PDB file of C-alpha atoms in Angstrom:
ATOM      1  CA  MET I   1     -11.166  34.640  45.875  1.00 40.00           C
ATOM      2  CA  CYS I   2     -15.082  35.600  47.412  1.00 41.00           C
ATOM      3  CA  HIS I   3     -16.798  33.205  46.482  1.00 33.00           C
ATOM      4  CA  GLN I   4     -17.036  29.689  45.137  1.00 29.00           C
ATOM      5  CA  GLY I   5     -19.157  26.959  43.669  1.00 31.00           C
ATOM      6  CA  GLY I   6     -22.685  26.997  42.190  1.00 31.00           C
ATOM      7  CA  GLN I   7     -24.796  25.841  38.829  1.00 30.00           C
ATOM      8  CA  THR I   8     -24.589  27.197  35.133  1.00 28.00           C
ATOM      9  CA  PRO I   9     -27.746  28.917  34.332  1.00 32.00           C
ATOM     10  CA  THR I  10     -30.491  27.984  31.670  1.00 31.00           C
ATOM     11  CA  GLY I  11     -32.803  30.083  30.079  1.00 33.00           C
ATOM     12  CA  ARG I  12     -36.731  30.076  30.446  1.00 32.00           C
ATOM     13  CA  CYS I  13     -38.865  33.324  30.193  1.00 30.00           C
ATOM     14  CA  HIS I  14     -42.159  33.691  32.409  1.00 32.00           C
ATOM     15  CA  PRO I  15     -45.532  34.708  29.567  1.00 31.00           C
ATOM     16  CA  ALA I  16     -46.275  37.819  29.373  1.00 33.00           C
ATOM     17  CA  HIS I  17     -47.358  40.632  27.152  1.00 31.00           C
ATOM     18  CA  GLN I  18     -44.117  42.692  25.281  1.00 31.00           C
ATOM     19  CA  CYS I  19     -43.778  46.297  26.117  1.00 35.00           C
ATOM     20  CA  SER I  20     -43.054  48.940  23.240  1.00 32.00           C
ATOM     21  CA  TRP I  21     -39.909  49.771  25.296  1.00 36.00           C
ATOM     22  CA  ASN I  22     -38.822  46.493  26.100  1.00 43.00           C
ATOM     23  CA  PRO I  23     -35.344  46.843  27.250  1.00 49.00           C
ATOM     24  CA  PHE I  24     -34.660  43.413  26.133  1.00 47.00           C
ATOM     25  CA  ALA I  25     -35.562  43.205  23.467  1.00 40.00           C
ATOM     26  CA  GLY I  26     -33.224  40.979  21.385  1.00 37.00           C
ATOM     27  CA  SER I  27     -33.527  37.788  23.944  1.00 39.00           C
ATOM     28  CA  ASP I  28     -35.203  35.312  23.744  1.00 39.00           C
ATOM     29  CA  SER I  29     -34.687  34.069  27.554  1.00 42.00           C
ATOM     30  CA  SER I  30     -36.929  37.481  28.953  1.00 43.00           C
ATOM     31  CA  CYS I  31     -40.357  38.728  28.609  1.00 41.00           C
ATOM     32  CA  VAL I  32     -41.824  42.742  30.125  1.00 42.00           C
ATOM     33  CA  PRO I  33     -44.935  42.990  30.961  1.00 40.00           C
ATOM     34  CA  CYS I  34     -46.923  45.733  30.223  1.00 36.00           C
ATOM     35  CA  ALA I  35     -46.839  47.571  33.740  1.00 40.00           C
ATOM     36  CA  PRO I  36     -49.806  50.186  34.447  1.00 39.00           C
ATOM     37  CA  CYS I  37     -48.949  53.875  33.094  1.00 38.00           C
ATOM     38  CA  GLN I  38     -49.055  56.509  35.890  1.00 40.00           C
ATOM     39  CA  GLN I  39     -49.693  60.061  35.138  1.00 36.00           C
ATOM     40  CA  LEU I  40     -47.636  62.778  36.122  1.00 33.00           C
ATOM     41  CA  SER I  41     -48.558  66.385  37.561  1.00 35.00           C
ATOM     42  CA  GLY I  42     -48.221  69.463  35.714  1.00 37.00           C
ATOM     43  CA  GLY I  43     -48.716  67.587  32.404  1.00 35.00           C
ATOM     44  CA  ALA I  44     -45.594  65.650  32.627  1.00 33.00           C
ATOM     45  CA  SER I  45     -45.780  62.589  30.142  1.00 32.00           C
ATOM     46  CA  PRO I  46     -47.176  59.119  31.831  1.00 33.00           C
ATOM     47  CA  VAL I  47     -44.135  56.769  32.703  1.00 38.00           C
ATOM     48  CA  CYS I  48     -44.629  53.235  33.082  1.00 49.00           C
ATOM     49  CA  ASP I  49     -43.548  51.286  36.398  1.00 72.00           C
ATOM     50  CA  PHE I  50     -40.457  48.608  35.685  1.00 90.00           C
ATOM     51  CA  PRO I  51     -40.981  45.467  37.133  1.00 96.00           C
ATOM     52  CA  ALA I  52     -39.386  43.884  39.871  1.00 97.00           C
ATOM     53  CA  PHE I  53     -37.380  40.849  38.774  1.00 98.00           C
ATOM     54  CA  TYR I  54     -38.252  37.384  41.227  1.00 97.00           C
ATOM     55  CA  PHE I  55     -35.522  35.068  42.342  1.00 95.00           C
ATOM     56  CA  PRO I  56     -37.690  32.519  43.359  1.00 92.00           C
ATOM     57  CA  VAL I  57     -36.524  30.163  45.803  1.00 82.00           C
ATOM     58  CA  GLU I  58     -37.231  26.540  44.470  1.00 69.00           C
ATOM     59  CA  ASN I  59     -34.950  27.201  41.231  1.00 75.00           C
ATOM     60  CA  ILE I  60     -31.113  27.694  42.425  1.00 75.00           C
ATOM     61  CA  GLU I  61     -29.999  28.344  38.678  1.00 83.00           C
ATOM     62  CA  SER I  62     -31.858  32.081  38.707  1.00 91.00           C
ATOM     63  CA  VAL I  63     -29.848  34.690  36.828  1.00 93.00           C
ATOM     64  CA  VAL I  64     -30.075  38.168  35.170  1.00 97.00           C
ATOM     65  CA  GLU I  65     -27.279  39.528  32.567  1.00 96.00           C
ATOM     66  CA  VAL I  66     -26.674  43.026  32.368  1.00 98.00           C
ATOM     67  CA  HIS I  67     -25.335  44.310  29.361  1.00 98.00           C
ATOM     68  CA  PRO I  68     -23.853  47.443  30.982  1.00 98.00           C
ATOM     69  CA  LEU I  69     -24.409  51.416  29.133  1.00 98.00           C
ATOM     70  CA  ARG I  70     -20.504  51.874  28.837  1.00 97.00           C
ATOM     71  CA  ALA I  71     -17.397  50.291  30.091  1.00 97.00           C
ATOM     72  CA  VAL I  72     -17.013  49.528  33.973  1.00 98.00           C
ATOM     73  CA  SER I  73     -13.710  50.964  34.119  1.00 98.00           C
ATOM     74  CA  LEU I  74     -14.730  52.596  37.370  1.00 98.00           C
ATOM     75  CA  ARG I  75     -12.504  55.339  39.209  1.00 98.00           C
ATOM     76  CA  ALA I  76     -15.550  55.826  41.458  1.00 99.00           C
ATOM     77  CA  PHE I  77     -19.447  54.191  41.593  1.00 99.00           C
ATOM     78  CA  THR I  78     -22.914  54.338  43.509  1.00 99.00           C
ATOM     79  CA  LEU I  79     -24.705  51.500  43.002  1.00 99.00           C
ATOM     80  CA  CYS I  80     -28.082  51.954  44.321  1.00 99.00           C
ATOM     81  CA  PHE I  81     -31.358  49.355  44.734  1.00 98.00           C
ATOM     82  CA  TRP I  82     -34.206  47.774  46.659  1.00 98.00           C
ATOM     83  CA  SER I  83     -34.278  44.375  47.289  1.00 96.00           C
ATOM     84  CA  ARG I  84     -36.372  42.100  49.617  1.00 95.00           C
ATOM     85  CA  ALA I  85     -34.889  39.106  50.121  1.00 90.00           C
ATOM     86  CA  GLN I  86     -35.812  35.968  51.783  1.00 84.00           C
ATOM     87  CA  PRO I  87     -33.784  34.040  54.478  1.00 78.00           C
ATOM     88  CA  SER I  88     -31.139  32.159  53.308  1.00 72.00           C
ATOM     89  CA  GLY I  89     -26.907  33.319  54.382  1.00 82.00           C
ATOM     90  CA  THR I  90     -25.184  35.684  52.036  1.00 89.00           C
ATOM     91  CA  GLN I  91     -26.799  36.658  48.788  1.00 92.00           C
ATOM     92  CA  THR I  92     -25.473  37.945  45.910  1.00 95.00           C
ATOM     93  CA  ILE I  93     -26.812  41.229  44.392  1.00 97.00           C
ATOM     94  CA  LEU I  94     -24.377  42.264  41.504  1.00 97.00           C
ATOM     95  CA  SER I  95     -21.349  40.259  40.355  1.00 96.00           C
ATOM     96  CA  TYR I  96     -18.818  41.397  37.832  1.00 97.00           C
ATOM     97  CA  SER I  97     -16.286  39.614  36.839  1.00 94.00           C
ATOM     98  CA  THR I  98     -13.365  38.885  34.367  1.00 94.00           C
ATOM     99  CA  GLY I  99     -11.153  36.775  32.841  1.00 89.00           C
ATOM    100  CA  ASP I 100      -8.249  38.043  35.281  1.00 89.00           C
ATOM    101  CA  SER I 101     -10.261  39.106  38.122  1.00 90.00           C
ATOM    102  CA  ALA I 102     -13.601  36.771  39.193  1.00 88.00           C
ATOM    103  CA  HIS I 103     -14.897  39.344  41.965  1.00 92.00           C
ATOM    104  CA  GLU I 104     -13.718  42.471  40.212  1.00 96.00           C
ATOM    105  CA  LEU I 105     -16.765  44.446  41.922  1.00 98.00           C
ATOM    106  CA  LEU I 106     -19.348  41.443  44.056  1.00 97.00           C
ATOM    107  CA  VAL I 107     -22.313  43.243  46.412  1.00 97.00           C
ATOM    108  CA  THR I 108     -24.015  40.868  48.839  1.00 95.00           C
ATOM    109  CA  VAL I 109     -26.807  40.859  51.428  1.00 94.00           C
ATOM    110  CA  GLY I 110     -27.826  39.242  54.171  1.00 90.00           C
ATOM    111  CA  THR I 111     -26.588  39.548  58.186  1.00 89.00           C
ATOM    112  CA  GLU I 112     -24.330  42.169  56.746  1.00 93.00           C
ATOM    113  CA  LEU I 113     -23.692  44.197  53.229  1.00 95.00           C
ATOM    114  CA  GLY I 114     -20.277  43.277  51.948  1.00 96.00           C
ATOM    115  CA  LEU I 115     -18.230  44.241  48.902  1.00 98.00           C
ATOM    116  CA  CYS I 116     -16.032  42.536  47.272  1.00 97.00           C
ATOM    117  CA  LEU I 117     -13.738  45.081  44.743  1.00 98.00           C
ATOM    118  CA  GLY I 118     -10.783  43.200  43.010  1.00 96.00           C
ATOM    119  CA  GLY I 119     -10.675  40.621  45.391  1.00 94.00           C
ATOM    120  CA  HIS I 120     -10.864  42.914  48.290  1.00 97.00           C
ATOM    121  CA  TRP I 121     -13.308  42.416  50.691  1.00 97.00           C
ATOM    122  CA  VAL I 122     -15.150  44.871  53.460  1.00 98.00           C
ATOM    123  CA  SER I 123     -18.248  45.007  54.790  1.00 97.00           C
ATOM    124  CA  PHE I 124     -21.189  46.366  56.524  1.00 96.00           C
ATOM    125  CA  PRO I 125     -23.782  45.063  59.138  1.00 92.00           C
ATOM    126  CA  LEU I 126     -27.139  45.363  58.843  1.00 89.00           C
ATOM    127  CA  GLN I 127     -29.677  45.895  61.544  1.00 78.00           C
ATOM    128  CA  HIS I 128     -32.776  45.988  59.246  1.00 73.00           C
ATOM    129  CA  GLN I 129     -35.149  42.431  58.241  1.00 68.00           C
ATOM    130  CA  GLN I 130     -34.296  42.209  54.760  1.00 65.00           C
ATOM    131  CA  GLN I 131     -37.900  40.855  54.472  1.00 76.00           C
ATOM    132  CA  GLN I 132     -39.064  43.990  53.715  1.00 89.00           C
ATOM    133  CA  TRP I 133     -37.872  46.225  51.314  1.00 95.00           C
ATOM    134  CA  LEU I 134     -35.016  48.042  51.925  1.00 95.00           C
ATOM    135  CA  HIS I 135     -32.991  50.522  49.886  1.00 97.00           C
ATOM    136  CA  HIS I 136     -29.136  50.188  49.819  1.00 97.00           C
ATOM    137  CA  CYS I 137     -26.494  52.211  48.021  1.00 99.00           C
ATOM    138  CA  VAL I 138     -23.510  51.450  48.498  1.00 99.00           C
ATOM    139  CA  THR I 139     -20.393  54.547  47.158  1.00 99.00           C
ATOM    140  CA  TRP I 140     -16.657  54.093  46.298  1.00 99.00           C
ATOM    141  CA  VAL I 141     -14.612  56.575  45.145  1.00 99.00           C
ATOM    142  CA  SER I 142     -10.741  55.780  44.320  1.00 99.00           C
ATOM    143  CA  PRO I 143      -8.552  58.447  45.571  1.00 98.00           C
ATOM    144  CA  SER I 144      -9.268  57.705  48.740  1.00 98.00           C
ATOM    145  CA  GLY I 145     -10.738  54.062  48.603  1.00 98.00           C
ATOM    146  CA  THR I 146     -13.307  55.106  50.996  1.00 99.00           C
ATOM    147  CA  ALA I 147     -16.309  52.744  50.636  1.00 99.00           C
ATOM    148  CA  SER I 148     -19.569  53.801  51.628  1.00 99.00           C
ATOM    149  CA  LEU I 149     -22.937  52.269  52.705  1.00 98.00           C
ATOM    150  CA  TRP I 150     -26.470  54.487  52.449  1.00 98.00           C
ATOM    151  CA  LEU I 151     -29.998  52.224  53.982  1.00 96.00           C
ATOM    152  CA  ASN I 152     -32.943  53.804  53.402  1.00 96.00           C
ATOM    153  CA  GLY I 153     -31.136  56.930  53.250  1.00 97.00           C
ATOM    154  CA  ALA I 154     -29.597  57.355  55.929  1.00 96.00           C
ATOM    155  CA  PRO I 155     -25.841  57.146  56.362  1.00 97.00           C
ATOM    156  CA  GLY I 156     -24.988  53.553  57.523  1.00 95.00           C
ATOM    157  CA  GLY I 157     -20.847  53.652  58.150  1.00 96.00           C
ATOM    158  CA  ALA I 158     -17.311  53.716  56.269  1.00 98.00           C
ATOM    159  CA  ARG I 159     -14.854  51.433  55.349  1.00 98.00           C
ATOM    160  CA  SER I 160     -11.323  51.301  53.228  1.00 98.00           C
ATOM    161  CA  VAL I 161     -10.479  49.383  50.672  1.00 98.00           C
ATOM    162  CA  GLN I 162      -8.811  49.476  47.143  1.00 98.00           C
ATOM    163  CA  ARG I 163      -7.635  53.040  47.170  1.00 98.00           C
ATOM    164  CA  GLY I 164      -6.225  54.034  44.014  1.00 98.00           C
ATOM    165  CA  TYR I 165      -7.561  51.295  42.041  1.00 98.00           C
ATOM    166  CA  ILE I 166      -9.678  51.371  38.574  1.00 98.00           C
ATOM    167  CA  THR I 167     -11.779  48.560  37.728  1.00 98.00           C
ATOM    168  CA  GLN I 168     -10.968  46.559  34.794  1.00 97.00           C
ATOM    169  CA  PRO I 169     -13.217  46.643  31.516  1.00 97.00           C
ATOM    170  CA  GLY I 170     -14.773  44.123  30.020  1.00 96.00           C
ATOM    171  CA  GLY I 171     -16.375  41.530  32.522  1.00 96.00           C
ATOM    172  CA  THR I 172     -19.370  39.683  32.635  1.00 95.00           C
ATOM    173  CA  LEU I 173     -21.670  41.877  35.182  1.00 97.00           C
ATOM    174  CA  LEU I 174     -24.758  39.385  36.782  1.00 96.00           C
ATOM    175  CA  LEU I 175     -27.679  40.236  39.529  1.00 97.00           C
ATOM    176  CA  GLY I 176     -28.694  37.945  41.507  1.00 95.00           C
ATOM    177  CA  LYS I 177     -25.504  35.464  41.256  1.00 92.00           C
ATOM    178  CA  ASP I 178     -22.073  35.433  42.188  1.00 88.00           C
ATOM    179  CA  ARG I 179     -19.948  34.134  38.825  1.00 72.00           C
ATOM    180  CA  ASP I 180     -16.593  32.056  39.560  1.00 59.00           C
ATOM    181  CA  THR I 181     -14.661  32.703  36.243  1.00 41.00           C
ATOM    182  CA  LEU I 182     -12.319  29.802  36.679  1.00 39.00           C
ATOM    183  CA  LEU I 183     -14.808  27.097  37.144  1.00 43.00           C
ATOM    184  CA  GLY I 184     -17.105  28.601  35.063  1.00 47.00           C
ATOM    185  CA  THR I 185     -20.147  27.998  38.451  1.00 49.00           C
ATOM    186  CA  PHE I 186     -22.712  30.705  40.064  1.00 56.00           C
ATOM    187  CA  SER I 187     -23.009  30.139  43.796  1.00 62.00           C
ATOM    188  CA  ASN I 188     -24.320  32.548  46.485  1.00 81.00           C
ATOM    189  CA  GLY I 189     -27.509  32.373  44.956  1.00 89.00           C
ATOM    190  CA  PHE I 190     -30.596  35.604  45.954  1.00 93.00           C
ATOM    191  CA  VAL I 191     -33.730  34.361  46.625  1.00 93.00           C
ATOM    192  CA  GLY I 192     -36.556  37.369  46.827  1.00 94.00           C
ATOM    193  CA  TRP I 193     -37.098  40.367  45.150  1.00 96.00           C
ATOM    194  CA  LEU I 194     -35.263  43.342  43.309  1.00 98.00           C
ATOM    195  CA  ALA I 195     -36.233  46.289  41.760  1.00 98.00           C
ATOM    196  CA  GLN I 196     -34.361  49.825  40.811  1.00 97.00           C
ATOM    197  CA  VAL I 197     -30.912  48.346  40.161  1.00 98.00           C
ATOM    198  CA  ASN I 198     -28.861  51.689  38.964  1.00 98.00           C
ATOM    199  CA  LEU I 199     -24.925  52.247  38.457  1.00 99.00           C
ATOM    200  CA  TRP I 200     -23.183  55.146  37.902  1.00 99.00           C
ATOM    201  CA  SER I 201     -19.398  56.089  37.639  1.00 99.00           C
ATOM    202  CA  ARG I 202     -19.414  58.280  40.209  1.00 99.00           C
ATOM    203  CA  VAL I 203     -20.715  59.141  43.777  1.00 99.00           C
ATOM    204  CA  LEU I 204     -23.999  60.382  44.314  1.00 98.00           C
ATOM    205  CA  SER I 205     -24.468  62.838  46.904  1.00 98.00           C
ATOM    206  CA  ALA I 206     -26.238  62.804  50.314  1.00 98.00           C
ATOM    207  CA  ALA I 207     -29.136  64.445  48.748  1.00 97.00           C
ATOM    208  CA  GLU I 208     -29.654  62.073  45.435  1.00 98.00           C
ATOM    209  CA  ILE I 209     -29.372  59.170  47.258  1.00 98.00           C
ATOM    210  CA  ARG I 210     -32.524  60.676  50.053  1.00 97.00           C
ATOM    211  CA  ALA I 211     -34.351  61.089  46.828  1.00 97.00           C
ATOM    212  CA  LEU I 212     -34.218  57.309  45.552  1.00 97.00           C
ATOM    213  CA  ALA I 213     -35.237  55.972  49.315  1.00 97.00           C
ATOM    214  CA  LEU I 214     -37.950  58.354  49.562  1.00 96.00           C
ATOM    215  CA  CYS I 215     -38.872  57.955  45.776  1.00 94.00           C
ATOM    216  CA  ARG I 216     -39.047  60.784  44.746  1.00 90.00           C
ATOM    217  CA  ALA I 217     -40.470  62.100  41.501  1.00 83.00           C
ATOM    218  CA  GLY I 218     -37.763  62.424  38.344  1.00 84.00           C
ATOM    219  CA  GLN I 219     -35.783  59.426  39.358  1.00 86.00           C
ATOM    220  CA  LEU I 220     -32.113  59.379  38.709  1.00 93.00           C
ATOM    221  CA  HIS I 221     -30.807  56.387  36.364  1.00 97.00           C
ATOM    222  CA  GLY I 222     -27.609  55.486  36.099  1.00 98.00           C
ATOM    223  CA  ASP I 223     -25.270  55.731  33.146  1.00 98.00           C
ATOM    224  CA  VAL I 224     -23.358  52.168  33.647  1.00 99.00           C
ATOM    225  CA  VAL I 225     -26.485  50.608  34.291  1.00 98.00           C
ATOM    226  CA  ALA I 226     -29.835  51.663  33.934  1.00 98.00           C
ATOM    227  CA  TRP I 227     -32.937  50.159  35.654  1.00 97.00           C
ATOM    228  CA  GLY I 228     -35.817  49.737  32.646  1.00 95.00           C
ATOM    229  CA  GLN I 229     -34.085  50.760  30.157  1.00 95.00           C
ATOM    230  CA  THR I 230     -30.117  48.698  30.061  1.00 97.00           C
ATOM    231  CA  PRO I 231     -30.486  45.426  27.930  1.00 96.00           C
ATOM    232  CA  MET I 232     -31.072  42.242  30.318  1.00 97.00           C
ATOM    233  CA  ALA I 233     -31.840  38.911  29.448  1.00 97.00           C
ATOM    234  CA  LEU I 234     -33.700  36.757  32.471  1.00 96.00           C
ATOM    235  CA  LEU I 235     -32.255  33.068  33.084  1.00 94.00           C
ATOM    236  CA  GLY I 236     -33.527  29.747  34.884  1.00 91.00           C
ATOM    237  CA  GLY I 237     -36.783  31.158  36.007  1.00 93.00           C
ATOM    238  CA  VAL I 238     -36.420  34.818  36.931  1.00 96.00           C
ATOM    239  CA  LEU I 239     -40.105  36.113  37.385  1.00 96.00           C
ATOM    240  CA  LEU I 240     -41.650  39.411  36.654  1.00 97.00           C
ATOM    241  CA  GLU I 241     -43.608  41.017  38.820  1.00 96.00           C
ATOM    242  CA  PRO I 242     -44.875  44.346  39.917  1.00 96.00           C
ATOM    243  CA  ASP I 243     -42.828  46.257  41.563  1.00 95.00           C
ATOM    244  CA  SER I 244     -43.724  47.596  44.987  1.00 95.00           C
ATOM    245  CA  SER I 245     -40.759  48.583  46.587  1.00 95.00           C
ATOM    246  CA  CYS I 246     -42.165  52.460  46.740  1.00 91.00           C
ATOM    247  CA  GLN I 247     -45.011  51.411  48.101  1.00 83.00           C
TER     248      GLN I 247
END
């Protein structure tokens, strides 16, 4: 196992107005504020900015439950996200666990970016200050076992892990906490802001990753987790704040 310990989350909803496109519909533990719409050039339809998730430092129970768009049975993946973390050691961005594997897929940030896949761990040094908005992409492909990090659109190294592996479906996907399925607890909580979290079942190209980091128009959305579209439940005091990652 990569991590253990923690607390069990409780639900709490931040007061806000509801939007008609609310991906949290049906959850009693979350609300979405109506973010301002921006008119796109060329006569395209306006789009609404989806808020960032804020995990308060004083609340160790904050976690987001994610209901993926498809089974998390992956032979390859790309996980991209913006984060602005407070200094608090190793912090979990995404955790996917099954009954047989507490750490089927785990991504953490801190002084390094950690990737745990099927219980096997690799890490990449992080030289940037986490207190600023940083764009991360982590890719992995099963046939070669190659895992790569991209930081702010630039390559950040490659490692080898779990060659020939396929992640197992039917698990629990979380943002901001690491779940220990044996103990039924949560640990290594994220503290700060998290935005634009997308998970694909393929490896994005270098050009696609750079476009995401540069906040270019027509942003891609994941086919496993799509930011602003995938149903999620905010628990334990996670707040919604304007997304300033691309400003």
